[in-house]
Short mmCIF file of C-alpha atoms in Angstrom, two decimals:
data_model
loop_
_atom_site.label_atom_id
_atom_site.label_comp_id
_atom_site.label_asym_id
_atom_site.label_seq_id
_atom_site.Cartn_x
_atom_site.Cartn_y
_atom_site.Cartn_z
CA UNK A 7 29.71 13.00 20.56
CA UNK A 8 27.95 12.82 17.10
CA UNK A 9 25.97 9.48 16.32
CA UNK A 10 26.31 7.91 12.79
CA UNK A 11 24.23 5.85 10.65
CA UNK A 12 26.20 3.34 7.96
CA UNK A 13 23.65 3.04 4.82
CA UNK A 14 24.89 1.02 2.06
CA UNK A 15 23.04 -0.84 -0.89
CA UNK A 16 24.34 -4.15 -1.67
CA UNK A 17 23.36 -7.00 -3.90
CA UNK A 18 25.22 -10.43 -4.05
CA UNK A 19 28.18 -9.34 -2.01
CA UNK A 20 28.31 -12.80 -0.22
CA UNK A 21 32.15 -12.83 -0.36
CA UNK A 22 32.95 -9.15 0.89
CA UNK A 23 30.09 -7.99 3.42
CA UNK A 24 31.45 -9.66 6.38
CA UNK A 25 34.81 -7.84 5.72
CA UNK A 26 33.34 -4.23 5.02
CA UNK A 27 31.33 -4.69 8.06
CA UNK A 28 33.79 -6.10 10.49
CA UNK A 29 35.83 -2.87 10.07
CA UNK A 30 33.20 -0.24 10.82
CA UNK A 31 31.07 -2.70 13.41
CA UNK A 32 32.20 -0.44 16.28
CA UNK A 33 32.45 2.92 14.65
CA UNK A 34 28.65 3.31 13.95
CA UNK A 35 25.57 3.64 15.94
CA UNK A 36 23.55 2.01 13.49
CA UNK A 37 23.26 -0.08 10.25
CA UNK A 38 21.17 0.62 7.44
CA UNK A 39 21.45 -2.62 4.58
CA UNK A 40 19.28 -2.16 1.39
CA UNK A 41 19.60 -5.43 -0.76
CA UNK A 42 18.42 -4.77 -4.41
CA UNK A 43 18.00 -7.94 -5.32
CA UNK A 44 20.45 -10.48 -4.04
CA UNK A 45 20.20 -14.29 -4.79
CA UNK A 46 23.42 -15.36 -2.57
CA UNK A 47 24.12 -15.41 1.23
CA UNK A 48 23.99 -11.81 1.36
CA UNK A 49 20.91 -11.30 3.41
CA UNK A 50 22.16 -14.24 5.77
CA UNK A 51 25.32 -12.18 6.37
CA UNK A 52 23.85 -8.45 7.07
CA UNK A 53 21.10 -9.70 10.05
CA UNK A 54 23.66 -11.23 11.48
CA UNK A 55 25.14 -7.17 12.21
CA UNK A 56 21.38 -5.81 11.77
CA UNK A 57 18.12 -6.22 12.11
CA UNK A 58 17.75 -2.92 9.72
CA UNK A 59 18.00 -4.72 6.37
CA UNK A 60 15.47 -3.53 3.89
CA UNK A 61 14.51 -4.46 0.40
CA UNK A 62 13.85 -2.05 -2.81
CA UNK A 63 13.40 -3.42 -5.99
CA UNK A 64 16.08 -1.90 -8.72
CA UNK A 65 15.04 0.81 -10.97
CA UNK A 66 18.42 0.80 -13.55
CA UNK A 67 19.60 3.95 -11.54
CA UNK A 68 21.80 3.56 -8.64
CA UNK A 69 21.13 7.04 -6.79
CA UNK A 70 18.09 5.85 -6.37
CA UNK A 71 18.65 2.71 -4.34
CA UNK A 72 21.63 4.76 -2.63
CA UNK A 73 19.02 7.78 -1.60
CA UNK A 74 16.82 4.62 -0.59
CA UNK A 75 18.90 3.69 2.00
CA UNK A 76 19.67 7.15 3.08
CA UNK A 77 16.00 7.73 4.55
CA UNK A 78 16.29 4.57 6.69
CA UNK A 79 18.82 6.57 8.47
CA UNK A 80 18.07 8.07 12.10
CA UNK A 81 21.59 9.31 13.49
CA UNK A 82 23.23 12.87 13.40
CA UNK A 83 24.95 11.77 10.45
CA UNK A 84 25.04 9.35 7.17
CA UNK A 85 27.87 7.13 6.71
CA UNK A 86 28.12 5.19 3.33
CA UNK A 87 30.21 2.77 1.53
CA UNK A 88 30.31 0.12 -0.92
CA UNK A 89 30.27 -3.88 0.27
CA UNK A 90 33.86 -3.71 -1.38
CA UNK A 91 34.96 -1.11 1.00
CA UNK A 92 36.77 -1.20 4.25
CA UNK A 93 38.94 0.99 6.72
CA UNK A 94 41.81 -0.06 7.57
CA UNK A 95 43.05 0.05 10.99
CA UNK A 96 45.06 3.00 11.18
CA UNK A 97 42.09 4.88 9.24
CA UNK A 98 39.81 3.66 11.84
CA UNK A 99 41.67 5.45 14.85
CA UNK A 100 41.33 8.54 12.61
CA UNK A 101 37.42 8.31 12.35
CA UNK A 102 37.15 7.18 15.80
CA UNK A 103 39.15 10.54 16.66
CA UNK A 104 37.16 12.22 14.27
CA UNK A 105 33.18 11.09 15.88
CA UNK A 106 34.91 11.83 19.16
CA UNK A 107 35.65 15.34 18.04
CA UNK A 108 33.47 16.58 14.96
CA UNK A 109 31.92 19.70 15.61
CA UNK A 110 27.90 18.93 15.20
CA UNK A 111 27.51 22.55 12.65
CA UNK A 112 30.04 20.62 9.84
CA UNK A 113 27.57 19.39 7.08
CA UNK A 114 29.57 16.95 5.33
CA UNK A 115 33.01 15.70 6.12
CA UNK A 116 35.44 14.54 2.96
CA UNK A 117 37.56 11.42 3.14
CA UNK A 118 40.34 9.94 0.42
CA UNK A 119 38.51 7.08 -2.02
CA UNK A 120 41.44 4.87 -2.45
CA UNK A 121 39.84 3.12 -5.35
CA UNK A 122 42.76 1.38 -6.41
CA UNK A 123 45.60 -0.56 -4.26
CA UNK A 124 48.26 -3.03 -6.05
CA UNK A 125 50.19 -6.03 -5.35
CA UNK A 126 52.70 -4.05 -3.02
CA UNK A 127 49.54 -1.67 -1.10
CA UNK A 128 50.56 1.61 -3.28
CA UNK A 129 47.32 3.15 -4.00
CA UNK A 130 46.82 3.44 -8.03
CA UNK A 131 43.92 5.28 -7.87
CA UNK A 132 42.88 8.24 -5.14
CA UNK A 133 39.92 10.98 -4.83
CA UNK A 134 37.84 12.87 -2.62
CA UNK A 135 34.80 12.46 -1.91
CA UNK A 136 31.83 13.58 0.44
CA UNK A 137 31.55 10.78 3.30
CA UNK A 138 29.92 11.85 6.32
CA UNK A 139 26.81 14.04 6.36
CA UNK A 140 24.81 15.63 8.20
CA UNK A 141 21.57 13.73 8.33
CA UNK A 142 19.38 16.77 8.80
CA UNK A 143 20.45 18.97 5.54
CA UNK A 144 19.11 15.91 3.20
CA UNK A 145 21.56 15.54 0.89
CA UNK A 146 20.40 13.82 -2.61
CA UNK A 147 22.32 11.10 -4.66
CA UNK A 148 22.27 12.93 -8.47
CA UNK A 149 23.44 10.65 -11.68
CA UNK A 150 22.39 7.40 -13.54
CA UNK A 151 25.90 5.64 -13.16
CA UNK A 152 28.61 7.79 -11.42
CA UNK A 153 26.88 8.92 -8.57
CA UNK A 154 27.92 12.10 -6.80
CA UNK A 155 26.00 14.27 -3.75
CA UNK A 156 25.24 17.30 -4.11
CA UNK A 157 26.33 18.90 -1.18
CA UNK A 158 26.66 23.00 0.48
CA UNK A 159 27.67 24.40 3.48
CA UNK A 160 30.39 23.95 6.08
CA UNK A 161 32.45 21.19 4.43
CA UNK A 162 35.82 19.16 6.35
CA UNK A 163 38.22 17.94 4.15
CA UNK A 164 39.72 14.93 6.42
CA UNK A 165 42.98 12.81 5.68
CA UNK A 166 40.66 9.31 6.41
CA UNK A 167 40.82 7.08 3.50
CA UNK A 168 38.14 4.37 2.33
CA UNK A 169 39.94 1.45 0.94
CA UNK A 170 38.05 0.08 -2.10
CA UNK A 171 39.49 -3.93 -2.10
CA UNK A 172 37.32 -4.83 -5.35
CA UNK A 173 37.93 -8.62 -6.59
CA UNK A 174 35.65 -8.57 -9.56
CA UNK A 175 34.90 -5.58 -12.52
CA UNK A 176 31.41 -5.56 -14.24
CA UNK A 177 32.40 -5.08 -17.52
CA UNK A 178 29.94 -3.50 -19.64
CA UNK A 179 27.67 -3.12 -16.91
CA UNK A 180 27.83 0.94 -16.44
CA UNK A 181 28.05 1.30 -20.08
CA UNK A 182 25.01 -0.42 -20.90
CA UNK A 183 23.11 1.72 -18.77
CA UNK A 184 24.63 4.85 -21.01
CA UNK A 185 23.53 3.78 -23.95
CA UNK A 186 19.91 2.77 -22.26
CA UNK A 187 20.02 6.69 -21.51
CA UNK A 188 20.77 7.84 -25.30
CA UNK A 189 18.40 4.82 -26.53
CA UNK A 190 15.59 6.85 -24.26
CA UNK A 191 16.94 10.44 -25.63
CA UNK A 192 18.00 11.41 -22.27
CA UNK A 193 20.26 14.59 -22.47
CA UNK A 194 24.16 14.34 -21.39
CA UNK A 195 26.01 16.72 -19.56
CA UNK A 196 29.76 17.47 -19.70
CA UNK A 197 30.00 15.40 -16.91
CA UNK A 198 28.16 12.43 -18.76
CA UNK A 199 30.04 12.36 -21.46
CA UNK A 200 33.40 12.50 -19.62
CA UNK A 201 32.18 9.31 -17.78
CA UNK A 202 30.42 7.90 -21.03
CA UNK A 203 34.07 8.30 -22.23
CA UNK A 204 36.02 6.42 -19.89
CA UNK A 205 33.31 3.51 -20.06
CA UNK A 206 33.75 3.13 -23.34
CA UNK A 207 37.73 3.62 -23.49
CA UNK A 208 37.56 0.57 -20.59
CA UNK A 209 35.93 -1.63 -23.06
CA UNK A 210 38.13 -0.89 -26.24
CA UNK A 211 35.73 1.06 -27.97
CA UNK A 212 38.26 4.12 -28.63
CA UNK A 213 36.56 5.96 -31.47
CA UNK A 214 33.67 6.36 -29.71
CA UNK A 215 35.58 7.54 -26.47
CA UNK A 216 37.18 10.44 -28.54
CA UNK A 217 34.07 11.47 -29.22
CA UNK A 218 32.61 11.28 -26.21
CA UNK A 219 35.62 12.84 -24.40
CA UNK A 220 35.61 15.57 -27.28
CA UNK A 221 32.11 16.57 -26.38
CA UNK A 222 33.12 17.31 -22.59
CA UNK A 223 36.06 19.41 -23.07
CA UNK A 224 34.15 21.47 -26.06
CA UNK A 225 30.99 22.23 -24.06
CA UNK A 226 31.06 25.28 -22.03
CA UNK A 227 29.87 23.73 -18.71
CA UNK A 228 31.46 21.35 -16.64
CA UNK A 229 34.06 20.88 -14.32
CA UNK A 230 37.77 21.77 -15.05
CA UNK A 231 39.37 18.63 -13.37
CA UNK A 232 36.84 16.35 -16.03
CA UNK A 233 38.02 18.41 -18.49
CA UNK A 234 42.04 17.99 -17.77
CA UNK A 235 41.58 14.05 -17.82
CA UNK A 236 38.99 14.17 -20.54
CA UNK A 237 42.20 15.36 -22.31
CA UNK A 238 44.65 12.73 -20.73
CA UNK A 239 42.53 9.82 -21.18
CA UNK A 240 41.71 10.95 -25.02
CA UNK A 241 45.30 11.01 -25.27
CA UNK A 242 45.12 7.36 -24.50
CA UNK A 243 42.79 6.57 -27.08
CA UNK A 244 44.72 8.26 -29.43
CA UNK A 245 48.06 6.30 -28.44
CA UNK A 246 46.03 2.88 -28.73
CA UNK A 247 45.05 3.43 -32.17
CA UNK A 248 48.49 4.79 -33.08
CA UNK A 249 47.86 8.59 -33.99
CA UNK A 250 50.94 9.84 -31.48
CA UNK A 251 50.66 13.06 -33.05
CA UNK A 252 47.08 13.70 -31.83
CA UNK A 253 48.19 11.68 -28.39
CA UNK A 254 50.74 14.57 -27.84
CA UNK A 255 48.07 17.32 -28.84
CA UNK A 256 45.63 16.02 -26.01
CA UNK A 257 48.13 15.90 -23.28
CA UNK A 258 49.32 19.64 -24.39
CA UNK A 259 45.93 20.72 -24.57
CA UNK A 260 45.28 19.50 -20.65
CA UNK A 261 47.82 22.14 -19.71
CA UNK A 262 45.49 24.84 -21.14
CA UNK A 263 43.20 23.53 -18.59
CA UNK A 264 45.13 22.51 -15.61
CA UNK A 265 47.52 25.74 -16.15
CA UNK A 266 50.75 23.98 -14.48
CA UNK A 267 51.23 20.04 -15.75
CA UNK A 268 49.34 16.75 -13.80
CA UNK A 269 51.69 14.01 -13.19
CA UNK A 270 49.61 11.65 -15.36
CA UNK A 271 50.25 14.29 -18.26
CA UNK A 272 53.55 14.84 -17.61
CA UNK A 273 54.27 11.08 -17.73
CA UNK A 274 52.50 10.17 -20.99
CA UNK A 275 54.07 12.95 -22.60
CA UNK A 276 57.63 11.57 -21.44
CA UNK A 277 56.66 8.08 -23.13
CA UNK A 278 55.75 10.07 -26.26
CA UNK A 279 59.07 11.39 -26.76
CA UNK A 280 60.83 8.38 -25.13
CA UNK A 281 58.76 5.83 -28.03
CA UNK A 282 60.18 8.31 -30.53
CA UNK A 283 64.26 7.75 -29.09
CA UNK A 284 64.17 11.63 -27.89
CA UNK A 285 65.65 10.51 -24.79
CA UNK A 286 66.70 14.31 -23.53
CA UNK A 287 62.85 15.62 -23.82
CA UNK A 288 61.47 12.37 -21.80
CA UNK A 289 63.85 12.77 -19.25
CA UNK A 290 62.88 16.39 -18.69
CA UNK A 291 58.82 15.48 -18.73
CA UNK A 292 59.79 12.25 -16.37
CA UNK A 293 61.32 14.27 -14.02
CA UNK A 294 59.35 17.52 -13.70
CA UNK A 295 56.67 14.90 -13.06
CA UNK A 296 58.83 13.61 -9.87
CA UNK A 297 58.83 16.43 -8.68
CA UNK A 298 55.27 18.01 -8.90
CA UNK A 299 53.47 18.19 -5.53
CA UNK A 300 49.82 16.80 -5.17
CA UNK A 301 47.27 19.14 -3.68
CA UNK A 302 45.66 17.28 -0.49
CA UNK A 303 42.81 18.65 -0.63
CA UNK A 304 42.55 17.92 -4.35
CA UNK A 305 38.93 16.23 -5.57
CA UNK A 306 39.60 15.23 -8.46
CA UNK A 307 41.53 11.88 -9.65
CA UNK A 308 44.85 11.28 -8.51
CA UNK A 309 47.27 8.22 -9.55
CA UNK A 310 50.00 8.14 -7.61
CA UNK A 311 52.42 5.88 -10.04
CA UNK A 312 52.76 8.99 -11.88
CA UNK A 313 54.43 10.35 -9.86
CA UNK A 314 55.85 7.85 -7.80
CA UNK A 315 57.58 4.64 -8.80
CA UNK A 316 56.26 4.85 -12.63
CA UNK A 317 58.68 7.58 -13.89
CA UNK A 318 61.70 6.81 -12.14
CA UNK A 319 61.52 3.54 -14.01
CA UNK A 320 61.15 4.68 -17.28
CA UNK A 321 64.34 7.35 -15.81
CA UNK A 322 66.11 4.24 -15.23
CA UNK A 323 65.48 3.25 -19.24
CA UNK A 324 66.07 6.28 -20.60
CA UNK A 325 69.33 7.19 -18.48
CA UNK A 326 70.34 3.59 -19.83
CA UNK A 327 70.20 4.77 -23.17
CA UNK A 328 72.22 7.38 -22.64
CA UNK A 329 75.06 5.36 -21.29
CA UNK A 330 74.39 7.37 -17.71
CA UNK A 331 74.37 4.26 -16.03
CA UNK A 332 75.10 5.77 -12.67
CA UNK A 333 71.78 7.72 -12.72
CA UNK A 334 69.91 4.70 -14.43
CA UNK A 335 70.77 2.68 -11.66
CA UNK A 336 69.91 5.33 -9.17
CA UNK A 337 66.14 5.54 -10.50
CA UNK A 338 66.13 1.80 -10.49
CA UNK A 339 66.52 2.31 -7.01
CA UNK A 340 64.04 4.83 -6.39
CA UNK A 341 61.36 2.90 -8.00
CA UNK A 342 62.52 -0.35 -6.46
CA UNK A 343 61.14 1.41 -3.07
CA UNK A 344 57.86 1.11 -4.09
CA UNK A 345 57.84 -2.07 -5.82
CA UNK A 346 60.77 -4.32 -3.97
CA UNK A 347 59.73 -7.55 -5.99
CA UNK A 348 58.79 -5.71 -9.37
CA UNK A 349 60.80 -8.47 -11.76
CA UNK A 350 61.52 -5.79 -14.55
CA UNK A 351 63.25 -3.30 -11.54
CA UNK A 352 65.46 -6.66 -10.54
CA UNK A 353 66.19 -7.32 -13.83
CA UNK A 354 67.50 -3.85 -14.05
CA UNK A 355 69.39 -3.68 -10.70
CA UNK A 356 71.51 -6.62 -11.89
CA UNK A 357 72.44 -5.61 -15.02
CA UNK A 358 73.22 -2.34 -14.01
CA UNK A 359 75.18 -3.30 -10.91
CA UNK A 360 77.51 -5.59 -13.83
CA UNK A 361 77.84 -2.33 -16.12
CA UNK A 362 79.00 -0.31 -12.91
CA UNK A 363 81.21 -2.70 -11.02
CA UNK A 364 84.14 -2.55 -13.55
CA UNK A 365 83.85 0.97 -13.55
CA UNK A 366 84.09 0.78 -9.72
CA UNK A 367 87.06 -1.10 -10.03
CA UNK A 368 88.59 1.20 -12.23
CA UNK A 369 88.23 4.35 -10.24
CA UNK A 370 89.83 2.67 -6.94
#
């Protein structure tokens, strides 16, 4: 059986270490804590799992804290996560199964980043990402901000997800450290720029965003799945300062990329037609996006909503308006699955059962 080492960089996570730790105490050989800095009880908390807490004083640039704690590491392989992280149970049987069975030539083995869960445990935001490697090929941490490995050989794509169970946002934090990069004349890739974009789209800043976006999906480099949502979340920008026309020209565009339509796409372009009364056209968009089938092996983002819960709602309205109350109430009820105590979907059950209960009556 393999051995693994957990390395993780932390700093101030007083009120989440003890949880992230608790739930991969007994899958590990070995625990690898690099504080950057912290002026809470986090220290306190990680010797009481490890005497292998180290310090490194913060550069700006997370990869290189994260590759910090990577060369404290002794085991077969590298395990990391976030303080904010955990497994749950059923995800720990799976990496129990998977130590107890992981073939020592796999480099790197992939898990699911659920980086989003609501109020009802759907996960709102999911991607792949590399989780487990092999100690001895020396994988690097590459990027400023949104950190990624670079990583070759034989790669596992497992169905284990790591829960992400954040309870505060740095805003501004990430984006700050952009613009210390163009302040220092530091070049951007495609990939920056897509990232650049969503920071500042998170913080209003939707001009800018455009641009940024705009600059991924025009250079030649860069990965196709950036480019897709570059277009999606442009879109956004576009809706939020009320140019629908070039909204609906972003979303169309992602199809030239993604060749058949994302959810997420499919979805926004429903609401564009469905804002404009074209009920027919929304309904179509809503529903082909019902019915598209995510790729599990998929690395890019994925938000389930779209495809889920999120469209048969916005069914339910649009059926409504088309005095098809039978089918609005049966999307109602489809969405109602995922969200049982979602007031708007209550509010709709019970007006809908009153418009169909006379017509009940009238057919017996």
């Amino acid at each position: 059986m393999v051995t693994i080492s957990l390395c993780m960089i932390v700093k101030n996570e007083e009120d989440v270490l003890e949880r992230c730790l608790d739930s991969v105490k007994d899958l590990v050989d070995e625990m690898n804590i690099v504080d950057t800095g912290s002026t809470d009880r986090t220290v306190e908390i990680a010797k009481k799992y490890t005497d292998r807490v180290f310090f490194f004083e913060w550069t700006g640039k997370f990869k290189d804290a994260r590759n910090e704690s990577f060369k404290h590491a002794t085991k077969d392989y590298i395990f990391y996560l976030d303080a904010d992280d955990v497994l749950q149970e059923e995800d720990r049987q799976k990496f129990k199964l998977l130590k107890e069975t992981l073939d020592p030539e796999v480099d790197s083995v992939s898990m699911y980043y659920n980086a989003g869960v609501d109020e009802y445990g759907n996960v709102t935001l999911r991607y792949r990402r590399n989780r487990l490697l092999k100690r001895s090929r020396h994988f690097q941490w590459q990027g400023d901000v949104h950190n990624y490995i670079e990583v070759s050989g034989h790669i596992v794509n497992s169905d284990i997800s790591i829960t992400h169970l954040k309870n505060r946002h740095a805003v501004g934090r990430n984006l700050s450290i952009y613009k210390r990069k163009i302040k220092n004349g530091d070049s951007f890739t495609a990939r920056d720029y897509f990232y650049y974009g969503n920071e500042l789209r998170e913080n209003g800043l939707y001009l800018e965003a455009i641009k940024s976006y705009t600059k991924a999906i025009e250079m030649e480099e860069g990965w196709v799945e950036d480019k897709i949502y570059a277009c999606i979340f442009r879109a956004d920008c576009h809706r939020f300062l009320g140019d629908t026309e070039k909204e609906l020209s972003s979303l169309l565009l992602s199809l030239h990329f993604s060749k058949t339509p994302r959810p997420e796409a499919a979805c926004r372009i429903g609401y564009h037609f469905q804002q404009k009364r074209e009920y027919k056209p929304a309904i179509f968009w809503y529903e082909l996006s019902t019915e598209l089938k995510d790729d599990p092996d998929k690395w890019s983002f994925t938000y389930p909503a779209y495809s889920t819960w999120y469209p048969h709602l916005q069914l339910c309205v649009c059926y409504y308006h088309i005095k098809d109350f039978e089918k609005s109430y049966e999307h109602n009820e489809k969405a109602r699955e995922y969200r049982p105590n979602d007031e708007r979907i209550l509010f709709n059950k019970k007006m809908l059962e009153n418009r169909l209960e006379p017509v009940s009556r009238s057919r017996s």
